[in-house]
PDB file of C-alpha atoms in Angstrom:
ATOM      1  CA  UNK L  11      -0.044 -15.667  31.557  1.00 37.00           C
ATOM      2  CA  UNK L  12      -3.024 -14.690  33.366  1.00 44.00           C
ATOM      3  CA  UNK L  13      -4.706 -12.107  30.690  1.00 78.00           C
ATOM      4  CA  UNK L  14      -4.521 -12.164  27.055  1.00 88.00           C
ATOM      5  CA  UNK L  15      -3.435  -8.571  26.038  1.00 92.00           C
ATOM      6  CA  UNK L  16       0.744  -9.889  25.119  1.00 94.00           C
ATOM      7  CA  UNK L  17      -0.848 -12.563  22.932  1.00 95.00           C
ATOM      8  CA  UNK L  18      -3.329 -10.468  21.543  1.00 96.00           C
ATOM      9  CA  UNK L  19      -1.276  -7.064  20.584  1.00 97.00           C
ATOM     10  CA  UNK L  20       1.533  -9.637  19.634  1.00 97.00           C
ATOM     11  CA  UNK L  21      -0.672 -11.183  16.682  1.00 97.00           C
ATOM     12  CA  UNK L  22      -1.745  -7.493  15.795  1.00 98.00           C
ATOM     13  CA  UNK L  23       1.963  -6.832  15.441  1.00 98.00           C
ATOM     14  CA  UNK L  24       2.709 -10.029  13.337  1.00 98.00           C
ATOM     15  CA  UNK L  25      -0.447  -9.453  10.791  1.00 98.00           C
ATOM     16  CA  UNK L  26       0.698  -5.811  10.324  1.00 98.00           C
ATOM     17  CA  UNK L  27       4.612  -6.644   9.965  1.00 98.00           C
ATOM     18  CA  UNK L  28       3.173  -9.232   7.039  1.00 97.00           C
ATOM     19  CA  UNK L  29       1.256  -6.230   5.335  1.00 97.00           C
ATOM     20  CA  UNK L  30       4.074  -4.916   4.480  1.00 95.00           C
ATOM     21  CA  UNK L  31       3.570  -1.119   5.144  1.00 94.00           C
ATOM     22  CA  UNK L  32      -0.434  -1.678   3.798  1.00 96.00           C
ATOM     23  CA  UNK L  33      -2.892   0.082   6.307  1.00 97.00           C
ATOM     24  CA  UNK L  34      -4.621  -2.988   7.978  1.00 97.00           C
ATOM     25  CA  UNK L  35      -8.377  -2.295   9.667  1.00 96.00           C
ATOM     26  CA  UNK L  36      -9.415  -3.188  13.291  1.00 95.00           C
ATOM     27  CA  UNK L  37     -11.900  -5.507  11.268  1.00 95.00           C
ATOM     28  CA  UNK L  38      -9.533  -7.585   9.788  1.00 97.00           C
ATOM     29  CA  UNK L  39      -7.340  -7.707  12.424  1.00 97.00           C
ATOM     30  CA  UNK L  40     -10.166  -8.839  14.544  1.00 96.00           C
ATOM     31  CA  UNK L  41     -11.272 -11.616  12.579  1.00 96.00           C
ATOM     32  CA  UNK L  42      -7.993 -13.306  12.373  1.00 97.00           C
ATOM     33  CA  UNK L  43      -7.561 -13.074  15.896  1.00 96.00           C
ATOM     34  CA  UNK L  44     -11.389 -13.918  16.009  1.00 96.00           C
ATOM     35  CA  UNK L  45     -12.115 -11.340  18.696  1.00 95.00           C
ATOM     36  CA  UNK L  46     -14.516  -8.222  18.852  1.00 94.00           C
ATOM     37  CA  UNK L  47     -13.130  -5.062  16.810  1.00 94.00           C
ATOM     38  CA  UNK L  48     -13.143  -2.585  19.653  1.00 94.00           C
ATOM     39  CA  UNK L  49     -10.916  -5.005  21.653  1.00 94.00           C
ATOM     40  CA  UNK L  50      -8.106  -4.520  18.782  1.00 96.00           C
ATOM     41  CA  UNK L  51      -8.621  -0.514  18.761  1.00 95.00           C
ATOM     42  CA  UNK L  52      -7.969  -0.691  22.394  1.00 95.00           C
ATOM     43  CA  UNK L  53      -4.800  -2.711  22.002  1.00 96.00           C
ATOM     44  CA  UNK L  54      -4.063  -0.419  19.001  1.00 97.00           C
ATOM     45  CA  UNK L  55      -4.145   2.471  20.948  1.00 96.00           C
ATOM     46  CA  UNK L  56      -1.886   1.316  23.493  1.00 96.00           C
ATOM     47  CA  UNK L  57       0.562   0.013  20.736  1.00 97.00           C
ATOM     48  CA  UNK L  58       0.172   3.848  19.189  1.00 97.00           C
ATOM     49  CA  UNK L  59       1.177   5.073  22.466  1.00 97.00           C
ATOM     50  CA  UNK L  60       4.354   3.422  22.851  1.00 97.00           C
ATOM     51  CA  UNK L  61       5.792   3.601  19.219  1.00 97.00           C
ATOM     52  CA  UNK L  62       4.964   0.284  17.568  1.00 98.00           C
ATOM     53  CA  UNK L  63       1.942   1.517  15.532  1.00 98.00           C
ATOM     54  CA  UNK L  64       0.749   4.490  13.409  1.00 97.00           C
ATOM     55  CA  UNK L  65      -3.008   4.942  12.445  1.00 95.00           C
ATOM     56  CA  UNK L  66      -4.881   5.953   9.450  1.00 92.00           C
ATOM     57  CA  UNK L  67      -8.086   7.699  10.831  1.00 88.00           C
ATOM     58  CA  UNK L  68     -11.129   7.464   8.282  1.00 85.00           C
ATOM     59  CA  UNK L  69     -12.630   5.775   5.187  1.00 86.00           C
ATOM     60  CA  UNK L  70     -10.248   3.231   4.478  1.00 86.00           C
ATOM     61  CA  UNK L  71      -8.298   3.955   7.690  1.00 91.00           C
ATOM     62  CA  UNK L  72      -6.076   1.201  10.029  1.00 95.00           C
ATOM     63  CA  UNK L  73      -2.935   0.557  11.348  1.00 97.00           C
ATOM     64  CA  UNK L  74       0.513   0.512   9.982  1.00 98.00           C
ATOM     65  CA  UNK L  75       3.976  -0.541  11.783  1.00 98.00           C
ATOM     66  CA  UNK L  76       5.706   2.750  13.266  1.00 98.00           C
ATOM     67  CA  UNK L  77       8.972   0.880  12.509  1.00 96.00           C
ATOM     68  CA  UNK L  78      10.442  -1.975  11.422  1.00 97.00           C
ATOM     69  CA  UNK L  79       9.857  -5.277  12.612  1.00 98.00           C
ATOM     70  CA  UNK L  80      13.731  -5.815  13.635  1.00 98.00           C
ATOM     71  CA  UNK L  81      13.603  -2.644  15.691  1.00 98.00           C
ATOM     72  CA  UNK L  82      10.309  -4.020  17.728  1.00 98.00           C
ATOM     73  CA  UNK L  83      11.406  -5.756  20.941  1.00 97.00           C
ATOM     74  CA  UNK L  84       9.285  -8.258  22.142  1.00 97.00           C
ATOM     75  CA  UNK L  85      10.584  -7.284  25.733  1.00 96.00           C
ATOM     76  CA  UNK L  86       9.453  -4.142  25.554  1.00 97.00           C
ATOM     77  CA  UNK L  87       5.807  -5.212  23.993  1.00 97.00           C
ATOM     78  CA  UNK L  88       5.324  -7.414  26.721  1.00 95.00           C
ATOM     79  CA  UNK L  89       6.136  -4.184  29.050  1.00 93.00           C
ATOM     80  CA  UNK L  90       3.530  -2.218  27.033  1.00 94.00           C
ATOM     81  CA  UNK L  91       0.816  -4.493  28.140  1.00 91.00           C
ATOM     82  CA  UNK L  92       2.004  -5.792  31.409  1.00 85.00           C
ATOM     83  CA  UNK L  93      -0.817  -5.522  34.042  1.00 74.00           C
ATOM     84  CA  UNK L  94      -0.379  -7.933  36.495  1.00 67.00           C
ATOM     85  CA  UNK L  95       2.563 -10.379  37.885  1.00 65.00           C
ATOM     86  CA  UNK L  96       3.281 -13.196  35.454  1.00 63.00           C
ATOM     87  CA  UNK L  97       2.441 -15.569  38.454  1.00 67.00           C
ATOM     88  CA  UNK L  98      -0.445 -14.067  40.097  1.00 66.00           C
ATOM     89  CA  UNK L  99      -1.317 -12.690  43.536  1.00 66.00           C
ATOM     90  CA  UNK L 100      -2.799 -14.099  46.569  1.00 66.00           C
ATOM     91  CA  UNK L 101      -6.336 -13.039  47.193  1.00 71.00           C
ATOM     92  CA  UNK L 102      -6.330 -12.740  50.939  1.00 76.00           C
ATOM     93  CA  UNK L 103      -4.162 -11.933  53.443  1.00 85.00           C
ATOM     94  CA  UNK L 104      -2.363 -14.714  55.187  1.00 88.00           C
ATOM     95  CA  UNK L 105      -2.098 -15.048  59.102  1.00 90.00           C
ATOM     96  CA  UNK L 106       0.334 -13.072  60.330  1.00 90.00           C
ATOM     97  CA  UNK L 107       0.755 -14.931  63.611  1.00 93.00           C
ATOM     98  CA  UNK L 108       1.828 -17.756  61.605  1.00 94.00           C
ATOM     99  CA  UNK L 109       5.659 -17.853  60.987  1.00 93.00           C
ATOM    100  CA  UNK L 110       5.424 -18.678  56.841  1.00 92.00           C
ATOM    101  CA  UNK L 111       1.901 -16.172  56.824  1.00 90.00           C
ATOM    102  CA  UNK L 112       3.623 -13.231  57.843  1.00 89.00           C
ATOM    103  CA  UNK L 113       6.981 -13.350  55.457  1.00 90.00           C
ATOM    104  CA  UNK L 114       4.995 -15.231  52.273  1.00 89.00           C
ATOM    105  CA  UNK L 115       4.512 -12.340  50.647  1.00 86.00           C
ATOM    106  CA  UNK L 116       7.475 -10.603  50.958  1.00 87.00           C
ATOM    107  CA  UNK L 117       9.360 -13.784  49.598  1.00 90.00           C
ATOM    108  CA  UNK L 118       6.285 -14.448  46.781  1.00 89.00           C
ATOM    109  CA  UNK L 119       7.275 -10.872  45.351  1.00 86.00           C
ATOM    110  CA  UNK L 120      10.959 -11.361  45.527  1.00 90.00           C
ATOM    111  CA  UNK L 121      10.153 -14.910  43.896  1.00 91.00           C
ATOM    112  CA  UNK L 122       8.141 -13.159  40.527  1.00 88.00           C
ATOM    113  CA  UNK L 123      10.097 -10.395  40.368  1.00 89.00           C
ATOM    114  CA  UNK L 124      13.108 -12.828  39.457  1.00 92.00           C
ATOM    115  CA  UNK L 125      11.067 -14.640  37.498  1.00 90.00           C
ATOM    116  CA  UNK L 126       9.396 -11.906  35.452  1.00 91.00           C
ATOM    117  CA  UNK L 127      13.073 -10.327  34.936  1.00 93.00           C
ATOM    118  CA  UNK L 128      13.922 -13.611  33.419  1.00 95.00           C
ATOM    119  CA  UNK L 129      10.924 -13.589  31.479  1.00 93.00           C
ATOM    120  CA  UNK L 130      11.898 -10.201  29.871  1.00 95.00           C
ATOM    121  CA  UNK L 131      15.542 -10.764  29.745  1.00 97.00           C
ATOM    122  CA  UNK L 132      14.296 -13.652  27.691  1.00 97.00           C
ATOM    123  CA  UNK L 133      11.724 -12.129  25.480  1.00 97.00           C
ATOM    124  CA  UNK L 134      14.055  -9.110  24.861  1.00 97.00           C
ATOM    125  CA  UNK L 135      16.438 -11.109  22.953  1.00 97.00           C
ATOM    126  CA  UNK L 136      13.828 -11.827  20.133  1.00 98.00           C
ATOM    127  CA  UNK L 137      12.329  -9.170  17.238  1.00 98.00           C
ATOM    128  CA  UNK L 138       8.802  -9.007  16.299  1.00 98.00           C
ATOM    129  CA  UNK L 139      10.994  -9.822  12.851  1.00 98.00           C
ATOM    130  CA  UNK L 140      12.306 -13.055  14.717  1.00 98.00           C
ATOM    131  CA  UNK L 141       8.984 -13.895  15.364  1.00 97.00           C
ATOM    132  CA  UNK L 142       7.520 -13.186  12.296  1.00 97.00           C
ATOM    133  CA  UNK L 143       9.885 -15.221  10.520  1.00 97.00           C
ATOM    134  CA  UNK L 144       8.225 -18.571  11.971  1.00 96.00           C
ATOM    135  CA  UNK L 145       5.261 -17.744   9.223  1.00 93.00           C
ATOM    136  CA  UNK L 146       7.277 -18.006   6.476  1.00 79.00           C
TER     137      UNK L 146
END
C-alpha cells in the first residue's frame, strides 16, 4: 500500500477496541504507534467522521469506539482512508502513437479497479473484532 493512513487508523482502532470503552488520548495512541500526536488527531477525525470513533474534548479527553468492534468493517475502514489506487499511477503520459501507449491506461485502471474490489471484498469479510482477536 502506497501510504500509511489504513495501517495507521487500523492500530488506533485495535488499541481503542482493547480499552474497553476507556477514553484513550492522541498521546498514547501515538506512542504505541510511535508517530507524532497530531498525525493520530487527524486520523481521529476522519474515523469521527465516518462512525468508528467518539471524542472526549478536554482535560482528560480522547477517543472511544462509536460501536462495537464486531460491527466495524475493515472494508469500510479501508474506504475511510482510501486516497490513492492500491497499485499506483503512472507519472507521465505514455505515447499515444504507440499501439500499447495509447490503451495502457485505460486497461491499467480496469486492471486496479478489479484488484482493489478484490481487496475490499476481501477485507470486508473481517471485524475490527476479528482482528483484534489475534492480540489475545
Amino acid at each position: 500500500m502506497s501510504n500509511s493512513r489504513f495501517p495507521i487508523s487500523l492500530h488506533i482502532l485495535t488499541l481503542l477496541n482493547e480499552a474497553k470503552g476507556a477514553v484513550v488520548s492522541s498521546e498514547y495512541l501515538a506512542g504505541s504507534i510511535n508517530i507524532n500526536p497530531a498525525l493520530v488527531r487527524k486520523e481521529i477525525m476522519n474515523l469521527r467522521k465516518h462512525g468508528f470513533v467518539e471524542s472526549k474534548e478536554g482535560k482528560g479527553g480522547g477517543s472511544f469506539l462509536a460501536k462495537n468492534a464486531k460491527d466495524i468493517n475493515l472494508g469500510e475502514v479501508y474506504q475511510s482512508v482510501r486516497s490513492s489506487n492500491v497499485l499506483g499511477q503512472h507519472k507521465n503520459e505514455p505515447n499515444p502513437k504507440c499501439p500499447i501507449g495509447r490503451q495502457i491506461n485505460q486497461h491499467l485502471d480496469s486492471l486496479y479497479s478489479n484488484a482493489e474490489h478484490a481487496l475490499i471484498a476481501n477485507l470486508s469479510k473481517q471485524t475490527l473484532a476479528d482482528f483484534a482477536s489475534a492480540f489475545e
